[in-house]
């Protein structure tokens, strides 16, 4: 867990740095410090799934990496321990509807119920909170009202299609940039294998793996309900 503690020390440094900088340095020194920090977010949809999700949580813990999980409500029963573990180990837990329904084009009352049921299941397990929404397929009707922030992605290796760890790893490493939000699915063994290889490769390049909420806040973005975020910059 030393990495986690180091991360929060660094986070405090980033937050406090502008105060110190204004007093001590000319304005053109701005590029010096925060630019050296590279943050990126891994997101996992469609779980939890016994076996693959457990292996992923073990691997992330060994590497001191945080991630964000968007859960399908009807998959939670029987894997409650995994969901509690996600929260306890510093990952962000979010909502991916109850039955992975395509919200766009769905009757408003059905769409709302799909989101509400998973929200209720998460609150029962983890307590009251803001459980961000990733709409399945990234699609939502423009007039659908949500009272939480929403998350899309900026890197999609289509892991569900190839189910090939080497291909998925290569595609993500090719497209990875600071502040990217990477889309993976923790229900496939190949995606879990790829995710851990991606963490190893990018940590070696100086990246820090943070949750989506942390990524936005590190960029000075205050997450707002009803807004769809695609990267750490907004
Ligand atoms: Ni999905």
mmCIF file of C-alpha atoms and ligand atoms in Angstrom:
data_model
loop_
_atom_site.group_PDB
_atom_site.id
_atom_site.type_symbol
_atom_site.label_atom_id
_atom_site.label_comp_id
_atom_site.label_asym_id
_atom_site.label_seq_id
_atom_site.Cartn_x
_atom_site.Cartn_y
_atom_site.Cartn_z
ATOM 1 C CA UNK A 1 0.000 0.000 0.000
ATOM 2 C CA UNK A 2 3.010 2.343 0.070
ATOM 3 C CA UNK A 3 2.239 3.404 -3.470
ATOM 4 C CA UNK A 4 -1.232 4.482 -2.462
ATOM 5 C CA UNK A 5 0.142 6.600 0.360
ATOM 6 C CA UNK A 6 2.739 8.079 -1.953
ATOM 7 C CA UNK A 7 -0.009 8.907 -4.425
ATOM 8 C CA UNK A 8 -1.977 10.895 -1.867
ATOM 9 C CA UNK A 9 1.172 12.696 -0.782
ATOM 10 C CA UNK A 10 1.733 13.632 -4.406
ATOM 11 C CA UNK A 11 -1.921 14.589 -4.779
ATOM 12 C CA UNK A 12 -1.574 16.936 -1.823
ATOM 13 C CA UNK A 13 1.541 18.339 -3.486
ATOM 14 C CA UNK A 14 -0.317 19.028 -6.735
ATOM 15 C CA UNK A 15 -3.171 20.709 -4.879
ATOM 16 C CA UNK A 16 -0.879 22.868 -2.747
ATOM 17 C CA UNK A 17 1.657 23.589 -5.452
ATOM 18 C CA UNK A 18 -0.180 26.531 -7.093
ATOM 19 C CA UNK A 19 -0.322 28.328 -3.745
ATOM 20 C CA UNK A 20 3.401 27.970 -3.219
ATOM 21 C CA UNK A 21 4.145 28.779 -6.849
ATOM 22 C CA UNK A 22 2.279 32.088 -6.880
ATOM 23 C CA UNK A 23 4.429 33.327 -4.049
ATOM 24 C CA UNK A 24 7.769 31.903 -5.009
ATOM 25 C CA UNK A 25 8.090 31.697 -8.785
ATOM 26 C CA UNK A 26 7.401 33.749 -11.891
ATOM 27 C CA UNK A 27 4.280 32.749 -13.853
ATOM 28 C CA UNK A 28 6.266 31.148 -16.681
ATOM 29 C CA UNK A 29 7.567 28.450 -14.317
ATOM 30 C CA UNK A 30 4.119 26.850 -14.448
ATOM 31 C CA UNK A 31 5.099 23.994 -16.755
ATOM 32 C CA UNK A 32 7.703 22.626 -14.337
ATOM 33 C CA UNK A 33 5.997 20.354 -11.849
ATOM 34 C CA UNK A 34 2.507 19.031 -12.639
ATOM 35 C CA UNK A 35 3.465 18.379 -16.274
ATOM 36 C CA UNK A 36 5.749 15.572 -15.079
ATOM 37 C CA UNK A 37 2.851 13.675 -13.519
ATOM 38 C CA UNK A 38 1.033 11.367 -15.907
ATOM 39 C CA UNK A 39 -2.352 10.107 -14.788
ATOM 40 C CA UNK A 40 -4.626 7.649 -16.555
ATOM 41 C CA UNK A 41 -7.824 5.748 -15.703
ATOM 42 C CA UNK A 42 -8.716 2.123 -16.336
ATOM 43 C CA UNK A 43 -12.448 1.385 -16.369
ATOM 44 C CA UNK A 44 -14.077 -2.042 -16.293
ATOM 45 C CA UNK A 45 -17.658 -2.691 -17.392
ATOM 46 C CA UNK A 46 -20.181 -5.527 -17.105
ATOM 47 C CA UNK A 47 -18.939 -7.209 -13.907
ATOM 48 C CA UNK A 48 -18.622 -8.251 -11.225
ATOM 49 C CA UNK A 49 -17.733 -11.805 -12.210
ATOM 50 C CA UNK A 50 -16.301 -14.341 -9.804
ATOM 51 C CA UNK A 51 -12.866 -15.489 -10.949
ATOM 52 C CA UNK A 52 -11.915 -12.774 -13.422
ATOM 53 C CA UNK A 53 -12.811 -9.804 -11.205
ATOM 54 C CA UNK A 54 -11.020 -11.391 -8.235
ATOM 55 C CA UNK A 55 -7.866 -11.956 -10.260
ATOM 56 C CA UNK A 56 -7.992 -8.371 -11.455
ATOM 57 C CA UNK A 57 -8.427 -6.992 -7.920
ATOM 58 C CA UNK A 58 -5.453 -9.074 -6.734
ATOM 59 C CA UNK A 59 -3.300 -7.776 -9.583
ATOM 60 C CA UNK A 60 -4.289 -4.144 -9.099
ATOM 61 C CA UNK A 61 -3.547 -4.392 -5.387
ATOM 62 C CA UNK A 62 -0.084 -5.856 -6.030
ATOM 63 C CA UNK A 63 0.638 -2.962 -8.384
ATOM 64 C CA UNK A 64 -0.814 -0.147 -6.272
ATOM 65 C CA UNK A 65 -3.179 0.770 -9.123
ATOM 66 C CA UNK A 66 -6.708 2.145 -8.765
ATOM 67 C CA UNK A 67 -9.518 1.607 -11.281
ATOM 68 C CA UNK A 68 -13.218 2.283 -11.821
ATOM 69 C CA UNK A 69 -15.812 -0.489 -12.072
ATOM 70 C CA UNK A 70 -19.210 0.034 -13.722
ATOM 71 C CA UNK A 71 -21.374 -2.798 -12.447
ATOM 72 C CA UNK A 72 -24.391 -4.509 -13.968
ATOM 73 C CA UNK A 73 -26.905 -4.705 -11.100
ATOM 74 C CA UNK A 74 -28.162 -8.211 -11.805
ATOM 75 C CA UNK A 75 -24.565 -9.544 -11.701
ATOM 76 C CA UNK A 76 -24.037 -8.384 -8.110
ATOM 77 C CA UNK A 77 -25.966 -11.155 -6.323
ATOM 78 C CA UNK A 78 -23.457 -13.774 -5.169
ATOM 79 C CA UNK A 79 -20.489 -11.430 -5.662
ATOM 80 C CA UNK A 80 -21.248 -8.900 -2.948
ATOM 81 C CA UNK A 81 -17.839 -9.546 -1.374
ATOM 82 C CA UNK A 82 -16.120 -8.450 -4.596
ATOM 83 C CA UNK A 83 -18.057 -5.187 -4.685
ATOM 84 C CA UNK A 84 -17.170 -4.457 -1.060
ATOM 85 C CA UNK A 85 -13.562 -5.258 -1.859
ATOM 86 C CA UNK A 86 -13.525 -2.780 -4.759
ATOM 87 C CA UNK A 87 -14.639 0.031 -2.490
ATOM 88 C CA UNK A 88 -12.395 -1.020 0.413
ATOM 89 C CA UNK A 89 -9.329 -1.123 -1.852
ATOM 90 C CA UNK A 90 -9.820 2.404 -3.156
ATOM 91 C CA UNK A 91 -11.489 1.737 -6.484
ATOM 92 C CA UNK A 92 -14.446 3.764 -7.726
ATOM 93 C CA UNK A 93 -17.691 1.805 -8.092
ATOM 94 C CA UNK A 94 -20.301 2.939 -10.603
ATOM 95 C CA UNK A 95 -23.584 1.976 -12.263
ATOM 96 C CA UNK A 96 -23.931 0.201 -15.642
ATOM 97 C CA UNK A 97 -27.731 -0.291 -15.366
ATOM 98 C CA UNK A 98 -29.562 -3.297 -13.926
ATOM 99 C CA UNK A 99 -29.686 -5.570 -16.986
ATOM 100 C CA UNK A 100 -27.283 -3.879 -19.412
ATOM 101 C CA UNK A 101 -30.121 -2.255 -21.298
ATOM 102 C CA UNK A 102 -29.524 0.184 -24.119
ATOM 103 C CA UNK A 103 -30.831 3.366 -22.499
ATOM 104 C CA UNK A 104 -31.058 5.313 -25.748
ATOM 105 C CA UNK A 105 -34.475 4.754 -27.262
ATOM 106 C CA UNK A 106 -35.816 3.007 -24.142
ATOM 107 C CA UNK A 107 -38.994 4.310 -22.519
ATOM 108 C CA UNK A 108 -38.000 6.909 -19.897
ATOM 109 C CA UNK A 109 -39.625 5.047 -17.008
ATOM 110 C CA UNK A 110 -37.824 1.795 -17.946
ATOM 111 C CA UNK A 111 -34.502 3.615 -18.317
ATOM 112 C CA UNK A 112 -34.900 5.324 -14.957
ATOM 113 C CA UNK A 113 -35.818 2.042 -13.266
ATOM 114 C CA UNK A 114 -32.731 0.345 -14.774
ATOM 115 C CA UNK A 115 -30.498 2.979 -13.215
ATOM 116 C CA UNK A 116 -32.414 3.259 -9.951
ATOM 117 C CA UNK A 117 -32.313 -0.473 -9.174
ATOM 118 C CA UNK A 118 -28.531 -0.669 -9.473
ATOM 119 C CA UNK A 119 -28.141 2.541 -7.468
ATOM 120 C CA UNK A 120 -30.265 0.946 -4.719
ATOM 121 C CA UNK A 121 -28.211 -2.272 -4.768
ATOM 122 C CA UNK A 122 -24.968 -0.292 -4.461
ATOM 123 C CA UNK A 123 -26.336 1.836 -1.640
ATOM 124 C CA UNK A 124 -27.407 -1.275 0.225
ATOM 125 C CA UNK A 125 -23.901 -2.738 -0.076
ATOM 126 C CA UNK A 126 -21.679 0.314 0.183
ATOM 127 C CA UNK A 127 -23.831 2.993 1.755
ATOM 128 C CA UNK A 128 -25.297 6.170 0.368
ATOM 129 C CA UNK A 129 -23.221 7.796 -2.294
ATOM 130 C CA UNK A 130 -22.954 9.136 -5.805
ATOM 131 C CA UNK A 131 -22.546 6.131 -8.071
ATOM 132 C CA UNK A 132 -21.570 7.480 -11.463
ATOM 133 C CA UNK A 133 -23.262 6.099 -14.552
ATOM 134 C CA UNK A 134 -21.755 4.549 -17.640
ATOM 135 C CA UNK A 135 -24.618 3.983 -20.057
ATOM 136 C CA UNK A 136 -24.243 0.644 -21.890
ATOM 137 C CA UNK A 137 -22.775 1.274 -25.373
ATOM 138 C CA UNK A 138 -22.057 4.836 -24.198
ATOM 139 C CA UNK A 139 -25.441 5.928 -25.499
ATOM 140 C CA UNK A 140 -28.131 7.933 -23.770
ATOM 141 C CA UNK A 141 -31.070 10.026 -24.955
ATOM 142 C CA UNK A 142 -30.212 13.705 -24.775
ATOM 143 C CA UNK A 143 -33.252 14.493 -22.686
ATOM 144 C CA UNK A 144 -32.706 11.728 -20.110
ATOM 145 C CA UNK A 145 -32.188 13.301 -16.723
ATOM 146 C CA UNK A 146 -29.598 11.831 -14.378
ATOM 147 C CA UNK A 147 -28.514 13.071 -10.995
ATOM 148 C CA UNK A 148 -24.961 11.701 -11.283
ATOM 149 C CA UNK A 149 -21.961 12.364 -13.569
ATOM 150 C CA UNK A 150 -21.636 10.031 -16.592
ATOM 151 C CA UNK A 151 -18.486 8.497 -18.059
ATOM 152 C CA UNK A 152 -17.603 7.490 -21.604
ATOM 153 C CA UNK A 153 -14.036 6.682 -22.659
ATOM 154 C CA UNK A 154 -11.225 7.854 -24.958
ATOM 155 C CA UNK A 155 -9.479 4.504 -25.579
ATOM 156 C CA UNK A 156 -11.474 1.446 -26.719
ATOM 157 C CA UNK A 157 -9.481 -1.661 -27.727
ATOM 158 C CA UNK A 158 -12.739 -3.616 -28.345
ATOM 159 C CA UNK A 159 -11.568 -6.307 -25.947
ATOM 160 C CA UNK A 160 -14.967 -8.063 -26.077
ATOM 161 C CA UNK A 161 -14.434 -8.681 -29.782
ATOM 162 C CA UNK A 162 -10.890 -10.019 -30.027
ATOM 163 C CA UNK A 163 -10.675 -11.683 -26.563
ATOM 164 C CA UNK A 164 -6.949 -11.662 -27.233
ATOM 165 C CA UNK A 165 -4.736 -10.323 -24.435
ATOM 166 C CA UNK A 166 -1.760 -9.456 -26.663
ATOM 167 C CA UNK A 167 -3.931 -7.562 -29.160
ATOM 168 C CA UNK A 168 -5.780 -5.685 -26.442
ATOM 169 C CA UNK A 169 -2.534 -4.746 -24.671
ATOM 170 C CA UNK A 170 -0.988 -3.524 -27.911
ATOM 171 C CA UNK A 171 -4.049 -1.459 -28.877
ATOM 172 C CA UNK A 172 -4.204 0.268 -25.484
ATOM 173 C CA UNK A 173 -0.465 0.986 -25.318
ATOM 174 C CA UNK A 174 -0.638 2.489 -28.812
ATOM 175 C CA UNK A 175 -3.457 4.878 -27.870
ATOM 176 C CA UNK A 176 -2.612 5.596 -24.210
ATOM 177 C CA UNK A 177 -2.092 9.279 -23.371
ATOM 178 C CA UNK A 178 -2.053 11.174 -20.086
ATOM 179 C CA UNK A 179 -5.665 11.706 -18.901
ATOM 180 C CA UNK A 180 -7.079 8.938 -21.080
ATOM 181 C CA UNK A 181 -10.043 6.853 -19.916
ATOM 182 C CA UNK A 182 -9.562 3.250 -21.066
ATOM 183 C CA UNK A 183 -12.539 0.914 -21.607
ATOM 184 C CA UNK A 184 -12.147 -2.783 -20.707
ATOM 185 C CA UNK A 185 -14.417 -5.564 -19.410
ATOM 186 C CA UNK A 186 -13.430 -7.578 -16.335
ATOM 187 C CA UNK A 187 -15.613 -10.513 -17.385
ATOM 188 C CA UNK A 188 -13.009 -11.874 -19.846
ATOM 189 C CA UNK A 189 -9.786 -13.613 -18.703
ATOM 190 C CA UNK A 190 -8.009 -12.081 -21.729
ATOM 191 C CA UNK A 191 -8.985 -8.559 -20.644
ATOM 192 C CA UNK A 192 -7.755 -9.102 -17.089
ATOM 193 C CA UNK A 193 -4.442 -10.420 -18.411
ATOM 194 C CA UNK A 194 -4.183 -7.409 -20.733
ATOM 195 C CA UNK A 195 -5.096 -4.930 -17.981
ATOM 196 C CA UNK A 196 -2.262 -6.094 -15.731
ATOM 197 C CA UNK A 197 0.240 -5.977 -18.602
ATOM 198 C CA UNK A 198 -0.962 -2.463 -19.418
ATOM 199 C CA UNK A 199 -0.479 -1.379 -15.790
ATOM 200 C CA UNK A 200 3.055 -2.835 -15.726
ATOM 201 C CA UNK A 201 4.029 -1.163 -19.006
ATOM 202 C CA UNK A 202 2.571 2.259 -18.247
ATOM 203 C CA UNK A 203 3.734 2.375 -14.604
ATOM 204 C CA UNK A 204 7.235 1.767 -15.977
ATOM 205 C CA UNK A 205 6.691 4.883 -18.134
ATOM 206 C CA UNK A 206 5.769 6.917 -15.069
ATOM 207 C CA UNK A 207 1.981 6.743 -15.247
ATOM 208 C CA UNK A 208 -0.237 6.658 -12.157
ATOM 209 C CA UNK A 209 -3.486 4.708 -12.339
ATOM 210 C CA UNK A 210 -6.293 6.615 -10.635
ATOM 211 C CA UNK A 211 -10.090 6.444 -10.556
ATOM 212 C CA UNK A 212 -12.117 8.528 -13.010
ATOM 213 C CA UNK A 213 -13.184 10.862 -10.225
ATOM 214 C CA UNK A 214 -9.564 11.349 -9.127
ATOM 215 C CA UNK A 215 -8.496 11.906 -12.752
ATOM 216 C CA UNK A 216 -11.008 14.720 -13.212
ATOM 217 C CA UNK A 217 -10.158 16.360 -9.901
ATOM 218 C CA UNK A 218 -6.419 16.194 -10.659
ATOM 219 C CA UNK A 219 -7.246 18.220 -13.782
ATOM 220 C CA UNK A 220 -9.224 20.734 -11.761
ATOM 221 C CA UNK A 221 -12.541 19.504 -13.178
ATOM 222 C CA UNK A 222 -15.449 19.442 -10.695
ATOM 223 C CA UNK A 223 -17.701 16.556 -11.786
ATOM 224 C CA UNK A 224 -21.294 17.610 -12.469
ATOM 225 C CA UNK A 225 -24.497 15.584 -12.542
ATOM 226 C CA UNK A 226 -25.832 14.918 -16.032
ATOM 227 C CA UNK A 227 -22.512 15.656 -17.779
ATOM 228 C CA UNK A 228 -20.768 12.945 -19.852
ATOM 229 C CA UNK A 229 -16.988 12.836 -19.314
ATOM 230 C CA UNK A 230 -14.724 11.253 -21.942
ATOM 231 C CA UNK A 231 -11.269 11.981 -20.524
ATOM 232 C CA UNK A 232 -9.617 13.598 -17.551
ATOM 233 C CA UNK A 233 -9.925 16.945 -19.292
ATOM 234 C CA UNK A 234 -13.698 16.687 -19.482
HETATM 235 NI NI1 LIG B 1 -21.357 -2.865 -21.015
#
